[in-house]
């Protein structure tokens, strides 16, 4: 297959320009321009310095364009990084809010438990406290692709401690969380 023929399976032209990178195409173009300008100098009426100056200007413009593209790519990467950092901060704040809600729920449950103990219903209230606070509502499901196991276990231990779950039932609750 030659450089100017069309590939029947894909329908694309298989030319040397498509295979080479941007810089090699520009270098080839500039080399061709140097050759044609030296031959066409007499036809156009340009002096020897003018085509060289033009070629040099084109090289500088191409170089500047590549530099601008690199700068834009760098700026986009920085924007992406800032966005990811901001999303991470939001997630951390949401986690803090959930922990505060958990603490609030814990304190209200303790107050309710104390009131119930004073009224003589301590056995019923302690059972009610553990039943109301199921691990499904307090701990999100563990996702192996996204979650860190150590952080998940620490979160579970905090919830178990705050909810005053018996140590014996902790593993059972973890299995169904």
Backbone as CSV, one residue per row, in Angstrom:
resi,resn,N_x,N_y,N_z,CA_x,CA_y,CA_z,C_x,C_y,C_z
1,UNK,0.842,-1.166,0.000,0.000,0.000,0.000,0.889,1.231,0.000
2,UNK,0.561,2.201,-0.818,1.364,3.416,-0.916,0.810,4.469,0.021
3,UNK,1.572,5.574,0.128,1.187,6.650,1.035,-0.074,7.367,0.618
4,UNK,-0.435,7.344,-0.675,-1.597,8.092,-1.125,-2.811,7.205,-1.363
5,UNK,-2.712,5.900,-1.173,-3.856,5.029,-1.413,-4.782,5.023,-0.203
6,UNK,-6.014,4.546,-0.413,-7.024,4.521,0.628,-7.175,3.090,1.121
7,UNK,-7.187,2.887,2.418,-7.373,1.572,3.011,-8.836,1.191,2.850
8,UNK,-9.103,0.036,2.261,-10.481,-0.355,1.979,-11.258,-0.702,3.248
9,UNK,-10.613,-1.212,4.277,-11.326,-1.615,5.491,-11.730,-0.413,6.337
10,UNK,-10.865,0.551,6.480,-11.170,1.681,7.365,-11.667,2.900,6.612
11,UNK,-11.294,3.057,5.357,-11.695,4.217,4.585,-10.808,5.419,4.818
12,UNK,-9.744,5.270,5.577,-8.830,6.370,5.842,-7.671,6.330,4.872
13,UNK,-7.135,7.500,4.621,-5.930,7.593,3.815,-4.740,7.244,4.669
14,UNK,-3.919,6.368,4.195,-2.715,5.995,4.939,-1.565,6.833,4.405
15,UNK,-1.410,8.021,4.886,-0.341,8.892,4.418,0.704,9.041,5.502
16,UNK,1.884,9.456,5.092,2.969,9.645,6.051,2.646,10.765,7.030
17,UNK,1.860,11.772,6.604,1.533,12.902,7.477,0.681,12.465,8.666
18,UNK,-0.198,11.489,8.493,-1.049,11.042,9.600,-0.272,10.214,10.601
19,UNK,0.792,9.579,10.151,1.585,8.732,11.038,2.524,9.573,11.870
20,UNK,3.105,10.574,11.285,4.049,11.428,12.008,3.320,12.310,13.006
21,UNK,4.055,12.799,13.982,3.498,13.720,14.974,3.416,15.122,14.411
22,UNK,2.865,16.021,15.181,2.681,17.406,14.755,4.009,18.079,14.436
23,UNK,4.989,17.864,15.262,6.269,18.538,15.061,6.978,18.033,13.810
24,UNK,6.916,16.736,13.550,7.592,16.225,12.358,6.892,16.715,11.093
25,UNK,5.562,16.867,11.151,4.853,17.402,9.988,5.244,18.851,9.738
26,UNK,5.381,19.608,10.813,5.772,21.001,10.648,7.198,21.101,10.122
27,UNK,8.078,20.235,10.593,9.459,20.250,10.112,9.504,19.899,8.627
28,UNK,8.719,18.908,8.214,8.670,18.533,6.803,8.137,19.689,5.965
29,UNK,7.080,20.328,6.465,6.507,21.455,5.757,7.538,22.568,5.589
30,UNK,8.258,22.858,6.662,9.250,23.925,6.594,10.402,23.560,5.660
31,UNK,10.799,22.289,5.633,11.853,21.869,4.708,11.377,22.018,3.264
32,UNK,10.136,21.632,3.015,9.597,21.783,1.664,9.515,23.258,1.280
33,UNK,9.129,24.084,2.255,9.047,25.510,1.971,10.423,26.082,1.647
34,UNK,11.461,25.611,2.336,12.810,26.084,2.045,13.204,25.711,0.621
35,UNK,12.876,24.471,0.232,13.227,24.030,-1.121,12.455,24.813,-2.174
36,UNK,11.152,24.976,-1.945,10.354,25.675,-2.954,10.683,27.154,-2.999
37,UNK,10.996,27.727,-1.847,11.299,29.159,-1.870,12.622,29.434,-2.568
38,UNK,13.588,28.520,-2.460,14.848,28.766,-3.159,14.656,28.642,-4.664
39,UNK,13.759,27.742,-5.104,13.504,27.602,-6.535,12.579,28.688,-7.054
40,UNK,11.675,29.148,-6.218,10.693,30.125,-6.660,11.134,31.562,-6.432
41,UNK,12.326,31.761,-5.873,12.786,33.122,-5.608,12.789,33.967,-6.876
42,UNK,13.209,33.364,-7.957,13.266,34.137,-9.193,11.868,34.463,-9.696
43,UNK,10.900,33.523,-9.501,9.541,33.740,-9.999,8.798,34.789,-9.183
44,UNK,8.986,34.772,-7.881,8.262,35.686,-7.018,8.964,37.029,-6.930
45,UNK,10.241,37.030,-7.124,11.003,38.256,-7.034,11.483,38.533,-5.626
46,UNK,11.586,37.490,-4.780,12.058,37.676,-3.415,13.569,37.577,-3.381
47,UNK,14.141,38.304,-2.459,15.577,38.198,-2.271,15.860,36.995,-1.382
48,UNK,17.108,36.615,-1.249,17.474,35.420,-0.485,17.112,35.530,0.992
49,UNK,17.128,36.721,1.540,16.867,36.885,2.966,15.376,36.795,3.297
50,UNK,14.504,37.231,2.420,13.074,37.259,2.717,12.478,35.874,2.940
51,UNK,12.744,34.868,2.099,12.173,33.532,2.359,12.704,32.936,3.664
52,UNK,13.953,33.171,3.951,14.507,32.638,5.203,13.834,33.295,6.408
53,UNK,13.636,34.606,6.300,12.948,35.304,7.387,11.530,34.776,7.566
54,UNK,10.855,34.538,6.447,9.487,34.019,6.505,9.467,32.630,7.150
55,UNK,10.391,31.770,6.749,10.466,30.421,7.307,10.773,30.495,8.798
56,UNK,11.677,31.375,9.178,12.002,31.524,10.597,10.801,32.034,11.387
57,UNK,10.057,32.973,10.814,8.850,33.466,11.485,7.831,32.341,11.659
58,UNK,7.680,31.520,10.628,6.749,30.389,10.712,7.182,29.412,11.799
59,UNK,8.486,29.177,11.896,9.007,28.286,12.947,8.711,28.862,14.326
60,UNK,8.931,30.157,14.479,8.674,30.812,15.764,7.188,30.751,16.099
61,UNK,6.327,30.994,15.111,4.884,30.935,15.348,4.454,29.531,15.748
62,UNK,5.000,28.518,15.057,4.661,27.131,15.393,5.132,26.798,16.805
63,UNK,6.316,27.237,17.164,6.856,26.994,18.494,5.990,27.685,19.553
64,UNK,5.588,28.929,19.268,4.729,29.657,20.205,3.374,28.973,20.361
65,UNK,2.846,28.473,19.260,1.561,27.780,19.310,1.652,26.525,20.177
66,UNK,2.739,25.763,20.015,2.927,24.564,20.846,3.076,24.945,22.316
67,UNK,3.779,26.037,22.575,3.947,26.496,23.963,2.599,26.904,24.559
68,UNK,1.766,27.581,23.761,0.434,27.965,24.227,-0.420,26.739,24.533
69,UNK,-0.329,25.721,23.675,-1.085,24.493,23.903,-0.631,23.813,25.192
70,UNK,0.690,23.788,25.414,1.201,23.189,26.653,0.711,23.969,27.865
71,UNK,0.691,25.282,27.758,0.231,26.127,28.860,-1.246,25.877,29.154
72,UNK,-2.066,25.767,28.097,-3.487,25.481,28.288,-3.690,24.120,28.939
73,UNK,-2.919,23.143,28.507,-3.009,21.808,29.098,-2.641,21.855,30.573
74,UNK,-1.608,22.605,30.893,-1.172,22.736,32.285,-2.253,23.417,33.124
75,UNK,-2.858,24.481,32.587,-3.915,25.182,33.309,-5.122,24.275,33.533
76,UNK,-5.473,23.479,32.520,-6.593,22.553,32.671,-6.300,21.516,33.748
77,UNK,-5.079,21.021,33.780,-4.698,20.041,34.801,-4.777,20.665,36.195
78,UNK,-4.348,21.914,36.329,-4.423,22.603,37.621,-5.875,22.795,38.051
79,UNK,-6.740,23.160,37.089,-8.160,23.318,37.405,-8.766,22.000,37.870
80,UNK,-8.410,20.919,37.176,-8.905,19.593,37.558,-8.456,19.250,38.976
81,UNK,-7.193,19.528,39.286,-6.649,19.228,40.613,-7.386,20.027,41.685
82,UNK,-7.623,21.312,41.425,-8.342,22.144,42.392,-9.763,21.627,42.600
83,UNK,-10.405,21.204,41.517,-11.759,20.668,41.617,-11.774,19.400,42.462
84,UNK,-10.808,18.519,42.240,-10.732,17.292,43.032,-10.494,17.600,44.507
85,UNK,-9.626,18.565,44.786,-9.368,18.949,46.174,-10.624,19.516,46.820
86,UNK,-11.363,20.313,46.072,-12.592,20.894,46.601,-13.621,19.796,46.882
87,UNK,-13.743,18.828,45.985,-14.670,17.725,46.205,-14.269,16.919,47.437
88,UNK,-12.981,16.739,47.629,-12.502,16.006,48.797,-12.844,16.764,50.085
89,UNK,-12.672,18.091,50.069,-13.028,18.890,51.246,-14.525,18.781,51.546
90,UNK,-15.342,18.783,50.500,-16.789,18.664,50.691,-17.126,17.311,51.317
91,UNK,-16.484,16.254,50.830,-16.735,14.928,51.393,-16.309,14.859,52.855
92,UNK,-15.177,15.475,53.181,-14.721,15.493,54.572,-15.714,16.248,55.454
93,UNK,-16.243,17.351,54.949,-17.221,18.115,55.722,-18.505,17.312,55.918
94,UNK,-18.928,16.600,54.880,-20.121,15.766,55.006,-19.899,14.667,56.042
95,UNK,-18.706,14.097,56.055,-18.383,13.071,57.044,-18.426,13.652,58.456
96,UNK,-17.894,14.865,58.626,-17.943,15.516,59.942,-19.388,15.765,60.368
97,UNK,-20.216,16.178,59.419,-21.627,16.412,59.729,-22.289,15.117,60.179
98,UNK,-22.000,14.026,59.480,-22.573,12.738,59.869,-22.095,12.317,61.258
99,UNK,-20.826,12.556,61.552,-20.309,12.217,62.877,-20.992,13.054,63.958
100,UNK,-21.215,14.333,63.666,-21.910,15.186,64.632,-23.353,14.727,64.840
101,UNK,-24.012,14.335,63.756,-25.371,13.813,63.884,-25.372,12.537,64.715
102,UNK,-24.361,11.718,64.508,-24.238,10.482,65.271,-24.045,10.779,66.754
103,UNK,-23.199,11.752,67.061,-22.987,12.135,68.462,-24.273,12.689,69.079
104,UNK,-24.985,13.494,68.307,-26.245,14.041,68.798,-27.240,12.924,69.080
105,UNK,-27.332,12.000,68.172,-28.240,10.878,68.361,-27.819,10.047,69.574
106,UNK,-26.516,9.887,69.740,-26.002,9.149,70.898,-26.402,9.833,72.192
107,UNK,-26.213,11.160,72.249,-26.566,11.857,73.488,-28.062,11.814,73.746
108,UNK,-28.867,11.964,72.734,-30.317,11.882,72.959,-30.710,10.483,73.413
109,UNK,-30.059,9.479,72.843,-30.352,8.107,73.272,-29.924,7.880,74.719
110,UNK,-28.797,8.448,75.099,-28.348,8.310,76.489,-29.307,9.012,77.447
111,UNK,-29.760,10.195,77.061,-30.714,10.922,77.901,-31.999,10.117,78.028
112,UNK,-32.470,9.586,76.911,-33.680,8.767,76.958,-33.467,7.533,77.826
113,UNK,-32.277,6.969,77.726,-31.959,5.792,78.527,-31.939,6.134,80.009
114,UNK,-31.364,7.284,80.352,-31.329,7.704,81.762,-32.731,7.953,82.297
115,UNK,-33.556,8.599,81.490,-34.932,8.865,81.909,-35.669,7.550,82.099
116,UNK,-35.454,6.622,81.189,-36.121,5.327,81.294,-35.615,4.551,82.501
117,UNK,-34.313,4.656,82.796,-33.755,3.985,83.974,-34.385,4.536,85.252
118,UNK,-34.564,5.824,85.281,-35.179,6.443,86.456,-36.615,5.977,86.631
119,UNK,-37.250,5.665,85.549,-38.642,5.230,85.625,-38.742,3.716,85.794
120,UNK,-37.610,3.024,85.793,-37.639,1.587,86.015,-37.763,0.775,84.742
121,UNK,-37.548,1.367,83.603,-37.663,0.648,82.339,-36.295,0.476,81.692
122,UNK,-35.281,0.244,82.456,-33.919,0.210,81.917,-33.710,-0.932,80.928
123,UNK,-34.298,-2.077,81.187,-34.085,-3.202,80.271,-34.741,-2.947,78.921
124,UNK,-35.926,-2.365,78.948,-36.616,-2.074,77.691,-35.911,-0.972,76.910
125,UNK,-35.462,0.060,77.588,-34.848,1.189,76.891,-33.500,0.816,76.297
126,UNK,-32.697,-0.002,77.017,-31.398,-0.370,76.455,-31.576,-1.219,75.212
127,UNK,-32.576,-2.088,75.224,-32.835,-2.890,74.034,-33.348,-1.993,72.905
128,UNK,-34.173,-1.007,73.245,-34.709,-0.101,72.249,-33.585,0.739,71.620
129,UNK,-32.596,1.158,72.410,-31.488,1.968,71.909,-30.699,1.195,70.867
130,UNK,-30.406,-0.067,71.135,-29.614,-0.842,70.173,-30.428,-1.194,68.946
131,UNK,-31.733,-1.347,69.085,-32.547,-1.678,67.928,-32.777,-0.460,67.035
132,UNK,-32.944,0.702,67.628,-33.201,1.912,66.851,-31.991,2.263,65.998
133,UNK,-30.806,2.075,66.539,-29.583,2.472,65.855,-28.981,1.276,65.132
134,UNK,-29.558,0.892,64.053,-29.003,-0.245,63.317,-27.775,0.209,62.533
135,UNK,-26.822,-0.688,62.320,-25.599,-0.302,61.603,-25.864,0.079,60.155
136,UNK,-26.973,-0.371,59.598,-27.284,-0.041,58.202,-27.511,1.452,58.016
137,UNK,-28.077,2.093,59.015,-28.363,3.522,58.907,-27.152,4.380,59.239
138,UNK,-26.261,3.853,60.087,-25.152,4.663,60.575,-23.869,4.492,59.779
139,UNK,-23.694,3.347,59.158,-22.445,3.071,58.443,-22.790,2.743,56.992
140,UNK,-22.213,3.455,56.043,-22.470,3.132,54.633,-21.822,1.797,54.271
141,UNK,-22.323,1.192,53.213,-21.766,-0.082,52.765,-20.323,0.101,52.332
142,UNK,-19.512,-0.915,52.553,-18.095,-0.879,52.186,-17.964,-1.179,50.699
143,UNK,-17.277,-0.304,49.983,-17.024,-0.490,48.555,-15.526,-0.709,48.382
144,UNK,-15.142,-1.888,47.907,-13.724,-2.216,47.804,-12.986,-1.306,46.844
145,UNK,-13.646,-0.837,45.820,-12.979,-0.014,44.810,-12.689,1.392,45.327
146,UNK,-13.536,1.916,46.215,-13.400,3.309,46.615,-12.999,3.512,48.078
147,UNK,-13.384,2.599,48.969,-13.188,2.813,50.400,-11.876,2.214,50.894
148,UNK,-11.344,2.816,51.937,-10.152,2.322,52.611,-10.623,1.449,53.771
149,UNK,-10.105,0.225,53.868,-10.556,-0.723,54.875,-10.267,-0.222,56.285
150,UNK,-9.091,0.347,56.496,-8.733,0.843,57.826,-9.686,1.956,58.264
151,UNK,-9.957,2.891,57.383,-10.874,3.990,57.708,-12.279,3.452,57.981
152,UNK,-12.708,2.461,57.225,-14.025,1.871,57.411,-14.120,1.202,58.785
153,UNK,-13.074,0.468,59.159,-13.071,-0.210,60.458,-13.067,0.814,61.600
154,UNK,-12.304,1.894,61.442,-12.284,2.932,62.475,-13.659,3.584,62.613
155,UNK,-14.305,3.817,61.500,-15.641,4.405,61.529,-16.608,3.459,62.249
156,UNK,-16.513,2.160,61.940,-17.377,1.184,62.598,-17.129,1.163,64.104
157,UNK,-15.857,1.194,64.513,-15.546,1.177,65.945,-16.089,2.417,66.646
158,UNK,-15.993,3.591,65.995,-16.535,4.811,66.588,-18.047,4.703,66.770
159,UNK,-18.716,4.192,65.739,-20.168,4.050,65.825,-20.525,3.057,66.922
160,UNK,-19.810,1.935,66.976,-20.097,0.918,67.992,-19.876,1.476,69.393
161,UNK,-18.819,2.248,69.574,-18.539,2.841,70.882,-19.611,3.868,71.239
162,UNK,-19.954,4.727,70.284,-20.957,5.762,70.539,-22.330,5.158,70.829
163,UNK,-22.642,4.051,70.197,-23.942,3.423,70.385,-23.963,2.463,71.574
164,UNK,-22.803,2.288,72.201,-22.661,1.398,73.362,-23.116,-0.018,73.024
165,UNK,-22.713,-0.472,71.850,-23.037,-1.839,71.461,-22.154,-2.796,72.256
166,UNK,-22.684,-3.911,72.684,-21.843,-4.899,73.374,-20.778,-5.437,72.422
167,UNK,-19.593,-5.698,72.961,-18.481,-6.185,72.134,-18.829,-7.507,71.456
168,UNK,-19.629,-8.331,72.116,-19.962,-9.650,71.564,-20.784,-9.525,70.280
169,UNK,-21.621,-8.522,70.193,-22.477,-8.391,69.016,-21.859,-7.501,67.939
170,UNK,-20.667,-6.966,68.190,-20.035,-6.063,67.227,-19.728,-6.730,65.901
171,UNK,-19.161,-7.932,65.959,-18.843,-8.634,64.714,-20.104,-8.996,63.954
172,UNK,-21.145,-9.366,64.688,-22.404,-9.695,64.039,-22.941,-8.475,63.303
173,UNK,-22.870,-7.318,63.932,-23.345,-6.086,63.301,-22.470,-5.705,62.105
174,UNK,-21.154,-5.925,62.223,-20.241,-5.606,61.126,-20.536,-6.480,59.918
175,UNK,-20.882,-7.733,60.156,-21.163,-8.652,59.055,-22.384,-8.210,58.266
176,UNK,-23.326,-7.538,58.913,-24.546,-7.126,58.227,-24.591,-5.637,57.923
177,UNK,-23.488,-4.940,58.141,-23.455,-3.498,57.883,-23.346,-3.231,56.412
